[in-house]
């Protein structure tokens, strides 16, 4: 219980710190919301009037405390650009980016773990060099390129999906997932390569350990040892790595959303930074921070299931 | 081994299920589906992330689309004239100071209300006074003495001095007086009514059935926001969008047979704008030298495949009578002369300069890159400083902190004043700090002149003043290339930055 409480406190603290730095950074970059909103019609008087109306004429720490108070009472404010409540604006996008990230994550886990095990189990096989080449290639190709390639093959040539026409998540869930799958693949490819490589090298290192040699010399078969003992030990760093991946997928989705014209959180973030729409930026930053901390927590819980030594709040 | 095989099969099955779309793909819309539904999807490169209240809208991209939703007493025609819109006709008094408008009978707003003279009075006063925050003040309305609703269908506007441009400003949108949701759910009288806006995704318009004039041909228009240029092209090819304007010649070449290309003009004054108050551009010889050093046609040929119209002052050809062709070649490309002038001004070995460019505008970036090459030929080392649009607005445009910049300046309405007033020395947005007493005097004269020919001559003299003093290095009015899916037609170009959707229709 104490452990859970500490976790939640950590989560909140992280979100507050991240939001603070986002807010501070945002107050320091050039261009402010008032001039962005007024565009080429801006005059010093009008900028001043609008700044006063938006409350931007007060020092940023004051505004930050107000924002924080609003955040804890469930009020994320009104978007400067769209004039609508922030939550209404981003809620559908949260769902979309969540689906994209989860789909991509599932792909990574489902493909890289069997692949990693397979490649670790066989050393010096005929196809090892091919695996290495594929792996290097997978890591090197940026998601936007894979995205364009996938679109070209599956949309322009094969017409499996209509690029630029993402079905609505609420009205046609299956269709939306199908559309997202292509983006998820583009996002997953480099991560699959990295995770596979990571798993392979951890397993190989583990296989050289004394207990493995002992187990094998006592007559256990190699693949049995691999599955029963080695995998458990090798998984801990991999799970931690996957948690990082989860966070990185969200970052990567910014690019992929652009390529596949998906109206997700990433595009919204980029656009609102551009238009200096800081209520929206703040909300998205906090959601992303929450996401990152949550993945970390999930990884810890999974690791504790795998390795009982990590339980009771112990640390490695 | 079996277990692994099972899990692999399971995964494959799952992927297949997702791929085939679980349910049916009813929401998949092909161009054929849209043709059957008499609907089109238009691709636009920027979101309408702005107030949708036409009196508050500042972004050209938002105005361009919302042109279909709003109308004023008058509205512009593709030839650059004005035609009565919600006004049926108007008369001007003998002393040219009182305008009497008779409104059309039974003009409806999109919310079902009937437009009355009170709505007109409200709308004009709202833009004249601009007491509400965010309202973009219409400077030309400062001459208004009174706006009165004589009866339900008659409005009189009295102005303090005769002005033959005044009528052009009455294209200002007329809105219902008692409606408060304009920012997010706008209501006008135009051929299309606003249905919805989804941030960073789409805007939906539908034909307004009670429109007073020729109804729009399409039942529904979806404007899809796709900022990424590659993605935009792929969406055209995949069949997700049917029409897209502001494409480059390279993009148009990729399109293939499925599309026709309509060519018009962007109606922008693209120039290397020079900060006339910052060294070395405070010296007219240096500005002239740059004008001689730049080969406009070279830029158009190299960066735009020959599409574009060269210009020589702050006026573009679509403006017809105000455009002075003679100014285009006032500075014939002559690098030797440029070097001489630079030497005369004390820069025999050239100098270093920065060109600030809003980096999201590819045509301006491309132009800047060619400029760097051309300037290098006369010894001037130019460096491009790419900035975000918002930084450009706050630092370069509003703050006037820049040395030179490549952008396109547009006209908010079809008057020469909309392009030329901005360089009078006291004007709030004179971002190049142009300061010519002659220019200011000509402008005052033009304002005070009622005779059209005389006024046109004065505006042309102002253009000449800009050219002779090399206020900026004028380049071109960019070409506007519009890709239209085969089977669709009706794209019409205006001399201002608008996209008229009402005439677009399927041919079959």
mmCIF file of C-alpha atoms in Angstrom, chain A:
data_model
loop_
_atom_site.group_PDB
_atom_site.id
_atom_site.type_symbol
_atom_site.label_atom_id
_atom_site.label_comp_id
_atom_site.label_asym_id
_atom_site.label_seq_id
_atom_site.Cartn_x
_atom_site.Cartn_y
_atom_site.Cartn_z
ATOM 1 C CA UNK A 1 0.000 0.000 0.000
ATOM 2 C CA UNK A 2 2.777 2.311 1.021
ATOM 3 C CA UNK A 3 4.458 1.404 -2.203
ATOM 4 C CA UNK A 4 1.400 2.290 -4.280
ATOM 5 C CA UNK A 5 1.062 5.626 -2.515
ATOM 6 C CA UNK A 6 4.687 6.417 -3.213
ATOM 7 C CA UNK A 7 4.179 5.526 -6.846
ATOM 8 C CA UNK A 8 1.190 7.815 -7.229
ATOM 9 C CA UNK A 9 3.019 10.644 -5.499
ATOM 10 C CA UNK A 10 5.916 10.144 -7.913
ATOM 11 C CA UNK A 11 3.554 10.233 -10.835
ATOM 12 C CA UNK A 12 1.969 13.495 -9.754
ATOM 13 C CA UNK A 13 5.298 15.067 -8.964
ATOM 14 C CA UNK A 14 6.717 14.148 -12.360
ATOM 15 C CA UNK A 15 3.731 15.612 -14.120
ATOM 16 C CA UNK A 16 3.965 18.831 -12.146
ATOM 17 C CA UNK A 17 7.689 19.177 -12.828
ATOM 18 C CA UNK A 18 7.279 18.473 -16.536
ATOM 19 C CA UNK A 19 4.409 20.915 -16.836
ATOM 20 C CA UNK A 20 6.454 23.533 -15.004
ATOM 21 C CA UNK A 21 9.360 23.236 -17.403
ATOM 22 C CA UNK A 22 7.064 23.208 -20.409
ATOM 23 C CA UNK A 23 5.389 26.344 -19.147
ATOM 24 C CA UNK A 24 8.683 28.062 -18.422
ATOM 25 C CA UNK A 25 10.159 27.159 -21.799
ATOM 26 C CA UNK A 26 7.045 28.329 -23.518
ATOM 27 C CA UNK A 27 7.160 31.729 -21.851
ATOM 28 C CA UNK A 28 10.703 32.239 -23.045
ATOM 29 C CA UNK A 29 10.526 31.412 -26.742
ATOM 30 C CA UNK A 30 9.964 34.230 -29.171
ATOM 31 C CA UNK A 31 6.472 35.015 -30.375
ATOM 32 C CA UNK A 32 3.611 35.129 -27.913
ATOM 33 C CA UNK A 33 -0.008 33.984 -28.193
ATOM 34 C CA UNK A 34 -1.355 37.494 -28.671
ATOM 35 C CA UNK A 35 0.863 38.333 -31.647
ATOM 36 C CA UNK A 36 0.264 34.868 -33.076
ATOM 37 C CA UNK A 37 -3.503 35.375 -32.845
ATOM 38 C CA UNK A 38 -3.472 38.853 -34.296
ATOM 39 C CA UNK A 39 -1.103 37.874 -37.083
ATOM 40 C CA UNK A 40 -0.410 40.604 -39.573
ATOM 41 C CA UNK A 41 -3.156 42.809 -38.131
ATOM 42 C CA UNK A 42 -1.180 43.236 -34.913
ATOM 43 C CA UNK A 43 -0.429 46.706 -33.629
ATOM 44 C CA UNK A 44 1.264 47.331 -30.277
ATOM 45 C CA UNK A 45 -2.014 48.609 -28.767
ATOM 46 C CA UNK A 46 -4.019 45.618 -29.935
ATOM 47 C CA UNK A 47 -1.388 43.193 -28.733
ATOM 48 C CA UNK A 48 -1.418 44.860 -25.332
ATOM 49 C CA UNK A 49 -5.217 44.735 -25.151
ATOM 50 C CA UNK A 50 -5.366 41.071 -26.116
ATOM 51 C CA UNK A 51 -2.567 40.174 -23.727
ATOM 52 C CA UNK A 52 -4.521 41.836 -20.955
ATOM 53 C CA UNK A 53 -7.666 39.976 -21.898
ATOM 54 C CA UNK A 54 -5.890 36.621 -21.961
ATOM 55 C CA UNK A 55 -4.119 37.464 -18.715
ATOM 56 C CA UNK A 56 -0.731 37.279 -20.381
ATOM 57 C CA UNK A 57 0.380 40.610 -18.960
ATOM 58 C CA UNK A 58 1.052 38.971 -15.606
ATOM 59 C CA UNK A 59 4.335 37.202 -14.796
ATOM 60 C CA UNK A 60 4.468 33.597 -15.930
ATOM 61 C CA UNK A 61 4.942 31.978 -12.508
ATOM 62 C CA UNK A 62 1.601 33.487 -11.470
ATOM 63 C CA UNK A 63 -0.028 32.169 -14.605
ATOM 64 C CA UNK A 64 1.535 28.776 -14.015
ATOM 65 C CA UNK A 65 0.105 28.515 -10.505
ATOM 66 C CA UNK A 66 -3.294 29.443 -11.890
ATOM 67 C CA UNK A 67 -2.996 26.872 -14.601
ATOM 68 C CA UNK A 68 -1.987 24.239 -12.042
ATOM 69 C CA UNK A 69 -4.970 25.114 -9.870
ATOM 70 C CA UNK A 70 -7.223 24.768 -12.897
ATOM 71 C CA UNK A 71 -5.603 21.467 -13.810
ATOM 72 C CA UNK A 72 -6.251 19.952 -10.396
ATOM 73 C CA UNK A 73 -9.869 21.071 -10.506
ATOM 74 C CA UNK A 74 -10.309 19.537 -13.954
ATOM 75 C CA UNK A 75 -10.287 22.801 -15.891
ATOM 76 C CA UNK A 76 -7.756 22.728 -18.697
ATOM 77 C CA UNK A 77 -8.816 26.095 -20.042
ATOM 78 C CA UNK A 78 -9.916 27.300 -23.462
ATOM 79 C CA UNK A 79 -7.830 26.965 -26.603
ATOM 80 C CA UNK A 80 -6.651 30.346 -27.883
ATOM 81 C CA UNK A 81 -6.788 29.250 -31.492
ATOM 82 C CA UNK A 82 -10.079 27.402 -31.566
ATOM 83 C CA UNK A 83 -12.003 29.095 -28.762
ATOM 84 C CA UNK A 84 -13.251 25.730 -27.487
ATOM 85 C CA UNK A 85 -12.472 23.910 -24.226
ATOM 86 C CA UNK A 86 -9.108 22.167 -24.439
ATOM 87 C CA UNK A 87 -10.398 18.835 -23.245
ATOM 88 C CA UNK A 88 -13.116 18.733 -25.920
ATOM 89 C CA UNK A 89 -10.460 19.488 -28.498
ATOM 90 C CA UNK A 90 -7.939 16.841 -27.522
ATOM 91 C CA UNK A 91 -10.073 13.995 -26.120
ATOM 92 C CA UNK A 92 -10.721 12.340 -29.512
ATOM 93 C CA UNK A 93 -7.056 12.752 -30.375
ATOM 94 C CA UNK A 94 -5.939 11.059 -27.156
ATOM 95 C CA UNK A 95 -7.944 7.987 -28.133
ATOM 96 C CA UNK A 96 -6.467 7.951 -31.598
ATOM 97 C CA UNK A 97 -2.851 8.295 -30.543
ATOM 98 C CA UNK A 98 -3.432 5.722 -27.800
ATOM 99 C CA UNK A 99 -4.748 3.219 -30.343
ATOM 100 C CA UNK A 100 -1.863 3.895 -32.691
ATOM 101 C CA UNK A 101 0.703 3.507 -29.903
ATOM 102 C CA UNK A 102 -0.834 0.351 -28.466
ATOM 103 C CA UNK A 103 -1.133 -1.229 -31.881
ATOM 104 C CA UNK A 104 2.474 -0.421 -32.586
ATOM 105 C CA UNK A 105 3.540 -1.690 -29.175
ATOM 106 C CA UNK A 106 1.692 -4.956 -29.650
ATOM 107 C CA UNK A 107 3.445 -5.415 -32.960
ATOM 108 C CA UNK A 108 6.819 -4.792 -31.365
ATOM 109 C CA UNK A 109 6.248 -7.314 -28.566
ATOM 110 C CA UNK A 110 4.637 -9.916 -30.802
ATOM 111 C CA UNK A 111 7.377 -9.805 -33.394
ATOM 112 C CA UNK A 112 10.562 -8.990 -31.535
ATOM 113 C CA UNK A 113 10.333 -11.478 -28.649
ATOM 114 C CA UNK A 114 9.979 -14.621 -30.782
ATOM 115 C CA UNK A 115 12.524 -13.198 -33.202
ATOM 116 C CA UNK A 116 14.984 -12.400 -30.433
ATOM 117 C CA UNK A 117 14.638 -15.844 -28.899
ATOM 118 C CA UNK A 118 15.106 -17.525 -32.226
ATOM 119 C CA UNK A 119 18.171 -15.583 -33.203
ATOM 120 C CA UNK A 120 19.753 -16.011 -29.756
ATOM 121 C CA UNK A 121 19.168 -19.713 -29.733
ATOM 122 C CA UNK A 122 21.078 -20.298 -32.940
ATOM 123 C CA UNK A 123 24.598 -19.097 -33.216
ATOM 124 C CA UNK A 124 26.517 -19.188 -36.445
ATOM 125 C CA UNK A 125 23.536 -20.284 -38.504
ATOM 126 C CA UNK A 126 23.575 -19.867 -42.220
ATOM 127 C CA UNK A 127 21.056 -17.101 -42.084
ATOM 128 C CA UNK A 128 22.645 -15.173 -39.255
ATOM 129 C CA UNK A 129 24.261 -12.633 -41.532
ATOM 130 C CA UNK A 130 20.901 -12.028 -43.194
ATOM 131 C CA UNK A 131 19.349 -11.427 -39.793
ATOM 132 C CA UNK A 132 22.069 -8.940 -38.931
ATOM 133 C CA UNK A 133 21.640 -7.074 -42.201
ATOM 134 C CA UNK A 134 17.862 -6.919 -41.799
ATOM 135 C CA UNK A 135 18.344 -5.757 -38.258
ATOM 136 C CA UNK A 136 20.708 -2.954 -39.203
ATOM 137 C CA UNK A 137 18.435 -1.909 -42.017
ATOM 138 C CA UNK A 138 15.386 -1.938 -39.755
ATOM 139 C CA UNK A 139 17.097 0.295 -37.236
ATOM 140 C CA UNK A 140 18.372 2.709 -39.846
ATOM 141 C CA UNK A 141 15.129 3.357 -41.722
ATOM 142 C CA UNK A 142 13.238 6.323 -40.274
ATOM 143 C CA UNK A 143 9.474 5.846 -39.781
ATOM 144 C CA UNK A 144 8.536 8.640 -42.195
ATOM 145 C CA UNK A 145 10.319 6.829 -44.986
ATOM 146 C CA UNK A 146 8.759 3.476 -44.130
ATOM 147 C CA UNK A 147 5.460 5.323 -43.984
ATOM 148 C CA UNK A 148 5.815 6.752 -47.478
ATOM 149 C CA UNK A 149 6.934 3.361 -48.774
ATOM 150 C CA UNK A 150 3.992 1.552 -47.177
ATOM 151 C CA UNK A 151 1.588 4.121 -48.578
ATOM 152 C CA UNK A 152 3.038 3.789 -52.016
ATOM 153 C CA UNK A 153 2.738 -0.003 -51.997
ATOM 154 C CA UNK A 154 -0.501 -0.531 -50.091
ATOM 155 C CA UNK A 155 -2.451 2.571 -50.994
ATOM 156 C CA UNK A 156 -1.256 3.839 -54.369
ATOM 157 C CA UNK A 157 -0.573 0.417 -55.901
ATOM 158 C CA UNK A 158 -2.688 -2.158 -54.095
ATOM 159 C CA UNK A 159 -5.522 0.088 -52.863
ATOM 160 C CA UNK A 160 -5.709 -1.723 -49.527
ATOM 161 C CA UNK A 161 -6.438 1.559 -47.832
ATOM 162 C CA UNK A 162 -7.194 5.103 -48.944
ATOM 163 C CA UNK A 163 -4.371 7.305 -47.778
ATOM 164 C CA UNK A 164 -5.667 10.495 -46.222
ATOM 165 C CA UNK A 165 -9.063 9.083 -45.417
ATOM 166 C CA UNK A 166 -8.925 7.811 -41.899
ATOM 167 C CA UNK A 167 -12.297 6.407 -40.765
ATOM 168 C CA UNK A 168 -13.617 7.749 -37.496
ATOM 169 C CA UNK A 169 -12.647 5.745 -34.448
ATOM 170 C CA UNK A 170 -16.131 5.868 -32.974
ATOM 171 C CA UNK A 171 -18.092 5.198 -36.142
ATOM 172 C CA UNK A 172 -15.962 2.527 -37.755
ATOM 173 C CA UNK A 173 -13.557 1.097 -35.211
ATOM 174 C CA UNK A 174 -12.415 -1.790 -37.396
ATOM 175 C CA UNK A 175 -11.756 0.457 -40.355
ATOM 176 C CA UNK A 176 -9.888 2.931 -38.191
ATOM 177 C CA UNK A 177 -7.690 0.190 -36.725
ATOM 178 C CA UNK A 178 -6.980 -1.103 -40.174
ATOM 179 C CA UNK A 179 -5.874 2.352 -41.281
ATOM 180 C CA UNK A 180 -3.782 2.772 -38.153
ATOM 181 C CA UNK A 181 -2.105 -0.579 -38.669
ATOM 182 C CA UNK A 182 -0.043 0.743 -41.567
ATOM 183 C CA UNK A 183 1.121 3.668 -39.494
ATOM 184 C CA UNK A 184 1.796 1.319 -36.585
ATOM 185 C CA UNK A 185 4.016 -0.844 -38.770
ATOM 186 C CA UNK A 186 6.007 2.181 -39.908
ATOM 187 C CA UNK A 187 6.427 3.167 -36.301
ATOM 188 C CA UNK A 188 7.296 -0.341 -35.112
ATOM 189 C CA UNK A 189 9.961 -1.382 -37.620
ATOM 190 C CA UNK A 190 12.996 0.339 -36.043
ATOM 191 C CA UNK A 191 11.842 -0.587 -32.537
ATOM 192 C CA UNK A 192 11.379 -4.218 -33.507
ATOM 193 C CA UNK A 193 14.926 -4.270 -34.796
ATOM 194 C CA UNK A 194 16.262 -2.683 -31.627
ATOM 195 C CA UNK A 195 14.298 -4.893 -29.249
ATOM 196 C CA UNK A 196 15.272 -8.046 -31.111
ATOM 197 C CA UNK A 197 18.925 -7.118 -30.950
ATOM 198 C CA UNK A 198 18.682 -6.193 -27.314
ATOM 199 C CA UNK A 199 16.956 -9.457 -26.398
ATOM 200 C CA UNK A 200 19.436 -11.476 -28.384
ATOM 201 C CA UNK A 201 22.486 -9.977 -26.741
ATOM 202 C CA UNK A 202 21.007 -10.217 -23.242
ATOM 203 C CA UNK A 203 20.161 -13.863 -23.765
ATOM 204 C CA UNK A 204 23.595 -14.600 -25.163
ATOM 205 C CA UNK A 205 25.247 -12.937 -22.195
ATOM 206 C CA UNK A 206 23.012 -14.853 -19.843
ATOM 207 C CA UNK A 207 23.761 -18.138 -21.588
ATOM 208 C CA UNK A 208 27.419 -17.776 -20.704
ATOM 209 C CA UNK A 209 26.634 -17.536 -17.011
ATOM 210 C CA UNK A 210 27.768 -20.273 -14.636
ATOM 211 C CA UNK A 211 24.295 -21.433 -13.666
ATOM 212 C CA UNK A 212 23.477 -22.136 -17.286
ATOM 213 C CA UNK A 213 26.586 -24.172 -17.778
ATOM 214 C CA UNK A 214 25.780 -26.077 -14.560
ATOM 215 C CA UNK A 215 22.209 -26.687 -15.629
ATOM 216 C CA UNK A 216 23.261 -27.963 -19.019
ATOM 217 C CA UNK A 217 26.054 -30.115 -17.600
ATOM 218 C CA UNK A 218 23.485 -31.717 -15.291
ATOM 219 C CA UNK A 219 21.762 -32.995 -18.395
ATOM 220 C CA UNK A 220 19.045 -30.384 -19.011
ATOM 221 C CA UNK A 221 18.465 -29.674 -22.661
ATOM 222 C CA UNK A 222 19.536 -26.347 -24.015
ATOM 223 C CA UNK A 223 16.207 -24.984 -25.165
ATOM 224 C CA UNK A 224 14.555 -26.031 -21.899
ATOM 225 C CA UNK A 225 17.133 -24.041 -19.921
ATOM 226 C CA UNK A 226 16.651 -21.136 -22.283
ATOM 227 C CA UNK A 227 12.925 -21.040 -21.706
ATOM 228 C CA UNK A 228 12.771 -21.932 -18.011
ATOM 229 C CA UNK A 229 15.686 -19.991 -16.601
ATOM 230 C CA UNK A 230 17.483 -17.738 -19.040
ATOM 231 C CA UNK A 231 14.444 -16.008 -20.470
ATOM 232 C CA UNK A 232 13.264 -14.927 -17.030
ATOM 233 C CA UNK A 233 16.580 -13.317 -16.244
ATOM 234 C CA UNK A 234 16.987 -11.833 -19.680
ATOM 235 C CA UNK A 235 13.523 -10.307 -19.724
ATOM 236 C CA UNK A 236 14.033 -7.776 -16.946
ATOM 237 C CA UNK A 237 16.210 -5.349 -18.928
ATOM 238 C CA UNK A 238 14.088 -5.986 -22.024
ATOM 239 C CA UNK A 239 10.883 -5.043 -20.222
ATOM 240 C CA UNK A 240 12.552 -1.868 -19.015
ATOM 241 C CA UNK A 241 13.637 -1.176 -22.564
ATOM 242 C CA UNK A 242 10.105 -1.798 -23.823
ATOM 243 C CA UNK A 243 8.780 0.747 -21.354
ATOM 244 C CA UNK A 244 11.118 3.323 -22.868
ATOM 245 C CA UNK A 245 9.953 2.184 -26.273
ATOM 246 C CA UNK A 246 6.363 2.841 -25.252
ATOM 247 C CA UNK A 247 7.328 6.435 -24.483
ATOM 248 C CA UNK A 248 9.322 6.777 -27.676
ATOM 249 C CA UNK A 249 6.466 5.456 -29.779
ATOM 250 C CA UNK A 250 4.381 8.404 -28.701
ATOM 251 C CA UNK A 251 7.160 10.769 -29.729
ATOM 252 C CA UNK A 252 7.555 8.928 -33.029
ATOM 253 C CA UNK A 253 3.833 9.146 -33.692
ATOM 254 C CA UNK A 254 4.210 12.893 -34.273
ATOM 255 C CA UNK A 255 6.014 12.180 -37.534
ATOM 256 C CA UNK A 256 3.908 9.208 -38.544
ATOM 257 C CA UNK A 257 0.682 11.114 -37.956
ATOM 258 C CA UNK A 258 1.911 13.737 -40.394
ATOM 259 C CA UNK A 259 2.783 11.169 -43.049
ATOM 260 C CA UNK A 260 -0.493 9.250 -42.741
ATOM 261 C CA UNK A 261 -2.658 12.338 -42.156
ATOM 262 C CA UNK A 262 -3.937 10.947 -38.854
ATOM 263 C CA UNK A 263 -5.598 13.652 -36.738
ATOM 264 C CA UNK A 264 -3.799 12.626 -33.568
ATOM 265 C CA UNK A 265 -2.183 14.200 -30.544
ATOM 266 C CA UNK A 266 1.228 14.607 -32.167
ATOM 267 C CA UNK A 267 -0.003 16.811 -34.985
ATOM 268 C CA UNK A 268 -2.067 18.778 -32.514
ATOM 269 C CA UNK A 269 1.015 19.332 -30.350
ATOM 270 C CA UNK A 270 3.132 20.571 -33.232
ATOM 271 C CA UNK A 271 0.382 22.855 -34.489
ATOM 272 C CA UNK A 272 -0.354 24.351 -31.100
ATOM 273 C CA UNK A 273 3.306 24.999 -30.398
ATOM 274 C CA UNK A 274 3.371 26.818 -33.733
ATOM 275 C CA UNK A 275 0.371 28.953 -32.917
ATOM 276 C CA UNK A 276 1.522 29.446 -29.309
ATOM 277 C CA UNK A 277 -1.729 27.956 -28.062
ATOM 278 C CA UNK A 278 -0.285 27.144 -24.667
ATOM 279 C CA UNK A 279 -3.392 25.782 -22.887
ATOM 280 C CA UNK A 280 -3.398 23.013 -25.505
ATOM 281 C CA UNK A 281 0.369 22.521 -25.365
ATOM 282 C CA UNK A 282 0.294 22.242 -21.579
ATOM 283 C CA UNK A 283 -2.501 19.680 -21.626
ATOM 284 C CA UNK A 284 -0.763 17.511 -24.214
ATOM 285 C CA UNK A 285 2.589 17.748 -22.454
ATOM 286 C CA UNK A 286 1.000 16.575 -19.207
ATOM 287 C CA UNK A 287 -0.745 13.695 -20.960
ATOM 288 C CA UNK A 288 2.543 12.637 -22.521
ATOM 289 C CA UNK A 289 4.340 12.897 -19.180
ATOM 290 C CA UNK A 290 1.614 10.774 -17.602
ATOM 291 C CA UNK A 291 2.070 8.258 -20.375
ATOM 292 C CA UNK A 292 5.828 8.031 -19.894
ATOM 293 C CA UNK A 293 5.611 7.651 -16.125
ATOM 294 C CA UNK A 294 2.833 5.110 -16.500
ATOM 295 C CA UNK A 295 4.907 2.968 -18.868
ATOM 296 C CA UNK A 296 7.735 3.053 -16.359
ATOM 297 C CA UNK A 297 5.417 1.956 -13.592
ATOM 298 C CA UNK A 298 3.942 -0.800 -15.717
ATOM 299 C CA UNK A 299 7.444 -2.047 -16.488
ATOM 300 C CA UNK A 300 8.311 -2.157 -12.782
ATOM 301 C CA UNK A 301 5.188 -4.139 -12.010
ATOM 302 C CA UNK A 302 5.876 -6.611 -14.793
ATOM 303 C CA UNK A 303 9.481 -6.958 -13.701
ATOM 304 C CA UNK A 304 8.393 -7.683 -10.169
ATOM 305 C CA UNK A 305 6.196 -10.462 -11.435
ATOM 306 C CA UNK A 306 9.154 -11.900 -13.314
ATOM 307 C CA UNK A 307 11.708 -11.418 -10.583
ATOM 308 C CA UNK A 308 10.433 -11.642 -6.987
ATOM 309 C CA UNK A 309 13.670 -10.044 -5.717
ATOM 310 C CA UNK A 310 12.447 -6.743 -7.099
ATOM 311 C CA UNK A 311 9.271 -6.817 -5.021
ATOM 312 C CA UNK A 312 8.626 -4.908 -1.812
ATOM 313 C CA UNK A 313 9.964 -1.740 -3.254
ATOM 314 C CA UNK A 314 13.456 -3.101 -3.643
ATOM 315 C CA UNK A 315 15.604 -1.716 -6.417
ATOM 316 C CA UNK A 316 18.204 -3.192 -8.635
#
